[in-house]
Tab-separated table of C-alpha atoms in Angstrom:
chain	number	residue	atom	x	y	z
A	14	UNK	CA	96.649	201.495	-50.123
A	15	UNK	CA	99.513	199.774	-51.968
A	16	UNK	CA	100.832	196.317	-51.197
A	17	UNK	CA	103.577	194.122	-52.628
A	18	UNK	CA	102.042	190.683	-53.047
A	19	UNK	CA	105.073	189.243	-54.830
A	20	UNK	CA	107.595	190.181	-52.161
A	21	UNK	CA	105.651	188.333	-49.447
A	22	UNK	CA	104.359	185.453	-51.558
A	23	UNK	CA	106.032	182.831	-49.344
A	24	UNK	CA	104.008	184.198	-46.427
A	25	UNK	CA	100.724	184.021	-48.350
A	26	UNK	CA	101.447	180.461	-49.466
A	27	UNK	CA	102.398	179.452	-45.909
A	28	UNK	CA	99.158	180.835	-44.475
A	29	UNK	CA	97.054	178.999	-47.050
A	30	UNK	CA	99.061	175.804	-46.668
A	31	UNK	CA	98.676	175.837	-42.882
A	32	UNK	CA	94.910	176.296	-43.047
A	33	UNK	CA	94.495	173.615	-45.716
A	34	UNK	CA	96.761	171.170	-43.856
A	35	UNK	CA	94.802	171.674	-40.639
A	36	UNK	CA	91.581	170.997	-42.527
A	37	UNK	CA	92.990	167.849	-44.151
A	38	UNK	CA	94.090	166.522	-40.748
A	39	UNK	CA	90.606	167.203	-39.379
A	40	UNK	CA	89.076	165.360	-42.351
A	41	UNK	CA	91.267	162.311	-41.715
A	42	UNK	CA	90.316	162.323	-38.028
A	43	UNK	CA	86.621	162.636	-38.936
A	44	UNK	CA	86.913	159.737	-41.364
A	45	UNK	CA	88.391	157.465	-38.678
A	46	UNK	CA	85.755	158.293	-36.062
A	47	UNK	CA	82.962	155.671	-36.046
A	48	UNK	CA	80.241	158.216	-35.315
A	49	UNK	CA	81.172	160.276	-38.413
A	50	UNK	CA	82.979	157.977	-40.909
A	51	UNK	CA	83.289	160.812	-43.451
A	52	UNK	CA	85.556	163.854	-44.030
A	53	UNK	CA	82.711	166.095	-42.840
A	54	UNK	CA	80.013	165.376	-40.296
A	55	UNK	CA	77.070	164.583	-42.612
A	56	UNK	CA	73.509	165.544	-41.843
A	57	UNK	CA	70.479	163.377	-42.496
A	58	UNK	CA	70.317	164.882	-45.997
A	59	UNK	CA	73.219	162.615	-47.012
A	60	UNK	CA	73.318	159.516	-44.814
A	61	UNK	CA	69.656	159.030	-44.008
A	62	UNK	CA	68.338	158.140	-40.570
A	63	UNK	CA	66.336	159.725	-37.783
A	64	UNK	CA	67.079	162.940	-35.961
A	65	UNK	CA	65.401	163.820	-32.668
A	66	UNK	CA	65.570	167.311	-31.179
A	67	UNK	CA	64.223	167.361	-27.643
A	68	UNK	CA	64.033	170.072	-24.985
A	69	UNK	CA	62.979	169.748	-21.357
A	70	UNK	CA	59.717	171.432	-20.407
A	71	UNK	CA	60.814	173.958	-17.802
A	72	UNK	CA	57.234	175.120	-17.142
A	73	UNK	CA	56.795	171.978	-15.039
A	74	UNK	CA	58.081	172.514	-11.475
A	75	UNK	CA	61.465	170.875	-10.762
A	76	UNK	CA	61.545	169.355	-14.266
A	77	UNK	CA	64.751	171.145	-15.283
A	78	UNK	CA	66.760	170.620	-12.110
A	79	UNK	CA	68.888	167.873	-13.663
A	80	UNK	CA	71.199	168.681	-16.538
A	81	UNK	CA	71.373	166.306	-19.486
A	82	UNK	CA	74.741	164.560	-19.903
A	83	UNK	CA	76.102	162.841	-23.008
A	84	UNK	CA	77.269	159.854	-20.975
A	85	UNK	CA	73.818	159.178	-19.552
A	86	UNK	CA	72.190	159.519	-22.988
A	87	UNK	CA	74.824	157.221	-24.498
A	88	UNK	CA	74.028	154.574	-21.872
A	89	UNK	CA	70.318	154.726	-22.755
A	90	UNK	CA	70.928	154.471	-26.502
A	91	UNK	CA	73.355	151.576	-25.996
A	92	UNK	CA	70.754	149.701	-23.966
A	93	UNK	CA	68.385	150.050	-26.930
A	94	UNK	CA	70.987	148.764	-29.453
A	95	UNK	CA	71.481	152.160	-31.061
A	96	UNK	CA	75.220	152.050	-31.613
A	97	UNK	CA	77.178	154.824	-33.411
A	98	UNK	CA	74.558	157.369	-32.402
A	99	UNK	CA	75.567	161.032	-32.612
A	100	UNK	CA	74.571	162.848	-29.408
A	101	UNK	CA	74.764	166.560	-28.697
A	102	UNK	CA	73.632	168.363	-25.555
A	103	UNK	CA	72.798	171.955	-26.471
A	104	UNK	CA	71.900	175.095	-24.583
A	105	UNK	CA	73.734	176.878	-21.785
A	106	UNK	CA	71.689	175.054	-19.155
A	107	UNK	CA	72.188	171.654	-20.830
A	108	UNK	CA	68.438	171.147	-21.132
A	109	UNK	CA	68.136	170.337	-24.836
A	110	UNK	CA	69.214	167.294	-26.775
A	111	UNK	CA	70.038	166.506	-30.413
A	112	UNK	CA	70.244	162.822	-31.361
A	113	UNK	CA	71.105	161.497	-34.829
A	114	UNK	CA	70.890	157.750	-35.303
A	115	UNK	CA	69.791	155.053	-37.728
A	116	UNK	CA	66.242	155.084	-39.077
A	117	UNK	CA	63.802	154.392	-36.245
A	118	UNK	CA	60.210	153.240	-36.473
A	119	UNK	CA	57.472	154.791	-34.353
A	120	UNK	CA	57.678	152.195	-31.569
A	121	UNK	CA	61.452	152.491	-31.237
A	122	UNK	CA	61.280	156.301	-31.172
A	123	UNK	CA	58.592	156.151	-28.480
A	124	UNK	CA	60.674	153.777	-26.368
A	125	UNK	CA	63.729	156.009	-26.665
A	126	UNK	CA	61.876	159.210	-25.744
A	127	UNK	CA	60.189	157.426	-22.824
A	128	UNK	CA	63.546	156.203	-21.500
A	129	UNK	CA	65.037	159.679	-21.813
A	130	UNK	CA	62.028	161.258	-20.084
A	131	UNK	CA	62.339	158.806	-17.217
A	132	UNK	CA	65.992	159.719	-16.774
A	133	UNK	CA	65.926	163.500	-17.266
A	134	UNK	CA	62.309	164.710	-17.084
A	135	UNK	CA	59.383	165.431	-19.377
A	136	UNK	CA	60.181	166.972	-22.758
A	137	UNK	CA	58.241	169.890	-24.235
A	138	UNK	CA	56.100	168.488	-27.100
A	139	UNK	CA	56.059	171.894	-28.817
A	140	UNK	CA	59.864	171.881	-29.048
A	141	UNK	CA	60.178	168.267	-30.147
A	142	UNK	CA	61.264	167.762	-33.750
A	143	UNK	CA	61.655	164.386	-35.452
A	144	UNK	CA	63.083	164.134	-38.992
A	145	UNK	CA	63.587	160.970	-41.033
A	146	UNK	CA	65.409	160.714	-44.366
A	147	UNK	CA	65.896	157.522	-46.366
A	148	UNK	CA	69.462	156.500	-47.333
A	149	UNK	CA	68.567	156.328	-51.048
A	150	UNK	CA	67.506	159.975	-51.098
A	151	UNK	CA	70.624	160.917	-49.151
A	152	UNK	CA	72.936	159.264	-51.690
A	153	UNK	CA	71.037	160.888	-54.550
A	154	UNK	CA	71.411	164.351	-53.039
A	155	UNK	CA	75.135	163.810	-52.482
A	156	UNK	CA	75.719	162.449	-55.995
A	157	UNK	CA	73.807	165.302	-57.622
A	158	UNK	CA	75.666	167.918	-55.605
A	159	UNK	CA	79.072	166.408	-56.363
A	160	UNK	CA	78.224	166.232	-60.075
A	161	UNK	CA	77.244	169.898	-60.044
A	162	UNK	CA	80.595	170.821	-58.467
A	163	UNK	CA	82.579	168.852	-61.057
A	164	UNK	CA	80.628	170.362	-63.957
A	165	UNK	CA	81.210	173.851	-62.543
A	166	UNK	CA	84.969	173.232	-62.230
A	167	UNK	CA	85.179	171.884	-65.782
A	168	UNK	CA	83.140	174.714	-67.305
A	169	UNK	CA	85.154	177.406	-65.560
A	170	UNK	CA	88.449	175.816	-66.631
A	171	UNK	CA	87.338	175.656	-70.278
A	172	UNK	CA	86.095	179.256	-70.198
A	173	UNK	CA	89.312	180.609	-68.704
A	174	UNK	CA	91.425	178.643	-71.180
A	175	UNK	CA	89.708	180.391	-74.107
A	176	UNK	CA	89.340	183.711	-72.299
A	177	UNK	CA	93.027	183.940	-71.345
A	178	UNK	CA	95.689	181.236	-71.735
A	179	UNK	CA	96.086	177.757	-70.334
A	180	UNK	CA	98.382	178.798	-67.493
A	181	UNK	CA	95.899	181.471	-66.389
A	182	UNK	CA	93.188	178.793	-66.305
A	183	UNK	CA	95.358	176.355	-64.342
A	184	UNK	CA	96.173	178.858	-61.606
A	185	UNK	CA	92.576	180.095	-61.465
A	186	UNK	CA	91.570	176.464	-60.969
A	187	UNK	CA	94.167	176.144	-58.180
A	188	UNK	CA	92.651	179.223	-56.519
A	189	UNK	CA	89.157	177.737	-56.792
A	190	UNK	CA	90.354	174.450	-55.315
A	191	UNK	CA	92.060	176.443	-52.540
A	192	UNK	CA	88.773	178.135	-51.633
A	193	UNK	CA	86.877	174.829	-51.556
A	194	UNK	CA	89.553	173.141	-49.425
A	195	UNK	CA	89.633	176.036	-46.956
A	196	UNK	CA	85.850	176.028	-46.562
A	197	UNK	CA	85.553	172.248	-46.332
A	198	UNK	CA	88.524	172.021	-43.958
A	199	UNK	CA	87.145	174.619	-41.550
A	200	UNK	CA	83.767	172.872	-41.524
A	201	UNK	CA	85.527	169.578	-40.835
A	202	UNK	CA	87.202	171.181	-37.825
A	203	UNK	CA	83.856	172.634	-36.694
A	204	UNK	CA	82.295	169.187	-37.075
A	205	UNK	CA	84.864	167.751	-34.678
A	206	UNK	CA	84.881	170.482	-32.045
A	207	UNK	CA	81.298	171.790	-32.247
A	208	UNK	CA	79.319	169.004	-33.924
A	209	UNK	CA	78.505	171.144	-36.982
A	210	UNK	CA	76.879	169.085	-39.747
A	211	UNK	CA	76.804	169.747	-43.471
A	212	UNK	CA	73.625	169.383	-45.504
A	213	UNK	CA	72.473	170.017	-49.063
A	214	UNK	CA	72.694	173.782	-48.493
A	215	UNK	CA	76.439	173.348	-47.946
A	216	UNK	CA	76.765	172.155	-51.549
A	217	UNK	CA	74.818	175.228	-52.654
A	218	UNK	CA	77.304	177.360	-50.714
A	219	UNK	CA	80.283	175.675	-52.421
A	220	UNK	CA	78.840	176.351	-55.882
A	221	UNK	CA	78.233	179.985	-54.956
A	222	UNK	CA	81.788	180.303	-53.629
A	223	UNK	CA	83.191	178.990	-56.920
A	224	UNK	CA	81.274	181.614	-58.878
A	225	UNK	CA	82.350	184.443	-56.598
A	226	UNK	CA	85.998	183.409	-56.517
A	227	UNK	CA	86.425	183.030	-60.268
A	228	UNK	CA	84.803	186.428	-60.831
A	229	UNK	CA	87.394	188.132	-58.636
A	230	UNK	CA	90.226	186.189	-60.260
A	231	UNK	CA	89.060	187.118	-63.773
A	232	UNK	CA	89.080	190.825	-62.840
A	233	UNK	CA	92.695	190.626	-61.638
A	234	UNK	CA	93.824	188.544	-64.614
A	235	UNK	CA	92.159	190.985	-66.994
A	236	UNK	CA	94.140	193.810	-65.422
A	237	UNK	CA	97.361	191.762	-65.615
A	238	UNK	CA	96.819	191.299	-69.331
A	239	UNK	CA	96.155	195.021	-69.806
A	240	UNK	CA	99.317	195.998	-67.926
A	241	UNK	CA	101.361	193.497	-69.973
A	242	UNK	CA	100.153	195.177	-73.176
A	243	UNK	CA	100.794	198.657	-71.823
A	244	UNK	CA	104.250	197.976	-70.359
A	245	UNK	CA	105.689	194.983	-72.267
A	246	UNK	CA	109.210	195.628	-70.996
A	247	UNK	CA	108.425	195.443	-67.284
A	248	UNK	CA	109.124	192.377	-65.182
A	249	UNK	CA	106.205	190.071	-64.493
A	250	UNK	CA	106.549	190.682	-60.745
A	251	UNK	CA	106.063	194.421	-61.197
A	252	UNK	CA	103.201	193.857	-63.635
A	253	UNK	CA	101.329	191.605	-61.204
A	254	UNK	CA	101.913	193.987	-58.292
A	255	UNK	CA	100.542	196.892	-60.341
A	256	UNK	CA	97.532	194.880	-61.497
A	257	UNK	CA	96.661	193.735	-57.975
A	258	UNK	CA	96.958	197.231	-56.534
A	259	UNK	CA	94.802	198.687	-59.304
A	260	UNK	CA	92.004	196.220	-58.503
A	261	UNK	CA	92.538	195.997	-54.721
A	262	UNK	CA	89.971	198.618	-53.732
A	263	UNK	CA	87.360	197.038	-55.990
A	264	UNK	CA	88.033	193.570	-54.531
A	265	UNK	CA	87.820	194.770	-50.923
A	266	UNK	CA	84.653	196.804	-51.496
A	267	UNK	CA	82.930	193.931	-53.301
A	268	UNK	CA	83.818	191.447	-50.554
A	269	UNK	CA	82.802	193.702	-47.673
A	270	UNK	CA	79.448	194.640	-49.195
A	271	UNK	CA	78.777	190.948	-49.854
A	272	UNK	CA	79.723	189.917	-46.325
A	273	UNK	CA	77.520	192.466	-44.550
A	274	UNK	CA	74.161	190.803	-45.376
A	275	UNK	CA	75.694	187.364	-44.769
A	276	UNK	CA	76.717	188.403	-41.261
A	277	UNK	CA	73.139	189.551	-40.699
A	278	UNK	CA	71.835	186.164	-41.857
A	279	UNK	CA	74.356	184.403	-39.620
A	280	UNK	CA	73.190	186.332	-36.560
A	281	UNK	CA	69.461	186.599	-37.202
A	282	UNK	CA	68.704	183.953	-39.834
A	283	UNK	CA	67.992	181.054	-37.500
A	284	UNK	CA	69.283	177.485	-37.508
A	285	UNK	CA	68.281	176.688	-41.101
A	286	UNK	CA	70.367	179.441	-42.720
A	287	UNK	CA	73.068	179.934	-40.090
A	288	UNK	CA	75.601	177.469	-41.451
A	289	UNK	CA	74.840	178.363	-45.072
A	290	UNK	CA	75.780	181.958	-44.239
A	291	UNK	CA	78.869	180.816	-42.335
A	292	UNK	CA	80.062	178.703	-45.278
A	293	UNK	CA	79.573	181.637	-47.666
A	294	UNK	CA	81.421	184.012	-45.329
A	295	UNK	CA	84.394	181.642	-45.081
A	296	UNK	CA	84.375	180.932	-48.809
A	297	UNK	CA	84.061	184.568	-49.898
A	298	UNK	CA	86.934	185.639	-47.644
A	299	UNK	CA	89.015	182.725	-48.947
A	300	UNK	CA	88.021	183.640	-52.519
A	301	UNK	CA	89.173	187.236	-52.195
A	302	UNK	CA	92.373	186.108	-50.484
A	303	UNK	CA	93.178	183.508	-53.145
A	304	UNK	CA	92.481	185.894	-56.027
A	305	UNK	CA	94.764	188.577	-54.618
A	306	UNK	CA	97.508	186.533	-52.970
A	307	UNK	CA	97.453	183.056	-54.543
A	308	UNK	CA	96.307	183.177	-58.176
A	309	UNK	CA	98.320	186.321	-58.956
A	310	UNK	CA	101.536	185.216	-57.243
A	311	UNK	CA	101.405	181.748	-58.809
A	312	UNK	CA	101.036	183.288	-62.258
A	313	UNK	CA	104.018	185.594	-61.649
A	314	UNK	CA	106.083	182.679	-60.305
A	315	UNK	CA	105.309	180.555	-63.359
A	316	UNK	CA	105.935	183.284	-65.917
A	317	UNK	CA	109.219	184.085	-64.171
A	318	UNK	CA	110.265	180.436	-64.414
A	319	UNK	CA	109.533	180.094	-68.124
A	320	UNK	CA	111.137	183.480	-68.766
A	321	UNK	CA	108.639	184.712	-71.332
A	322	UNK	CA	105.038	185.730	-71.833
A	323	UNK	CA	102.776	183.274	-73.566
A	324	UNK	CA	100.738	185.118	-76.195
A	325	UNK	CA	97.080	184.402	-76.650
A	326	UNK	CA	96.529	183.086	-80.216
A	327	UNK	CA	92.997	184.490	-80.250
A	328	UNK	CA	94.282	187.960	-79.423
A	329	UNK	CA	97.073	187.739	-82.001
A	330	UNK	CA	94.656	186.707	-84.754
A	331	UNK	CA	92.307	189.510	-83.765
A	332	UNK	CA	95.082	192.108	-83.935
A	333	UNK	CA	96.263	190.697	-87.274
A	334	UNK	CA	92.787	190.977	-88.778
A	335	UNK	CA	92.433	194.532	-87.512
A	336	UNK	CA	95.750	195.432	-89.135
A	337	UNK	CA	94.672	193.928	-92.449
A	338	UNK	CA	91.419	195.857	-92.358
A	339	UNK	CA	93.272	199.116	-91.692
A	340	UNK	CA	95.637	198.376	-94.582
A	341	UNK	CA	92.733	197.805	-96.946
């Protein structure tokens, strides 16, 4: 398979721009909604509070005849002064409920469950889950995760600057930022349309995506540098096309073999790992796409604009020393 990434670079940039713009719009909408008030729908890991997961006990005769409705639940929570409560009715039969609200004490939780049971029916105690996280711990988790992301970005940028040249590092950083924005944007959209929340595992997924994406970009940039040395007279567009096509099979095989177990985790891994796997799937696909179609085409566009190749001083010094040794 041989593709011309340079010829269609406007298309690749348009696709990425459209996805990122959609995600940014979703983040703005999420921020303005009072029940979210953040670019992504945060889980209890970040904001603190109480989460109740309730399911009707269908072993009791006629207990599941009435479907749960968000409006009826909202009326009950409003009567108990639980404003800005996030409510989700789950299950095909609308017989399960997920409520995320401010931190509740035992008496308040009991009153809420009693009111809901009176309205909809008795809930199965074996399926009832109640989680409470303090706001201090939530802020600490968020701060630590954000710090880890910033350190990772900085370290990768420094490494690529010394490994290649500054412009390589800049465009690799743009590709990394592209992958993060795509993943975050899609999860923002999912938070609006499907109530998907992000937790501390989402930060783990972002860090993993950064590592995967930069690895693929380094492979392509390495090949670009090799082709430049081998064919110094060729245009940068042709050099980048050759480099991408030489590494294309490797990139596709690596991505596919990585995605296969993630798809298995997504399908069979359960609620705890489902969205971690989904974030990694989105990020890995975005990482392969950005390495092939974004980082490479941006480098070619920049080198074409400046009209020359920027030599790596480290490489030049190395070659000079080798020549001196051979002369001696």
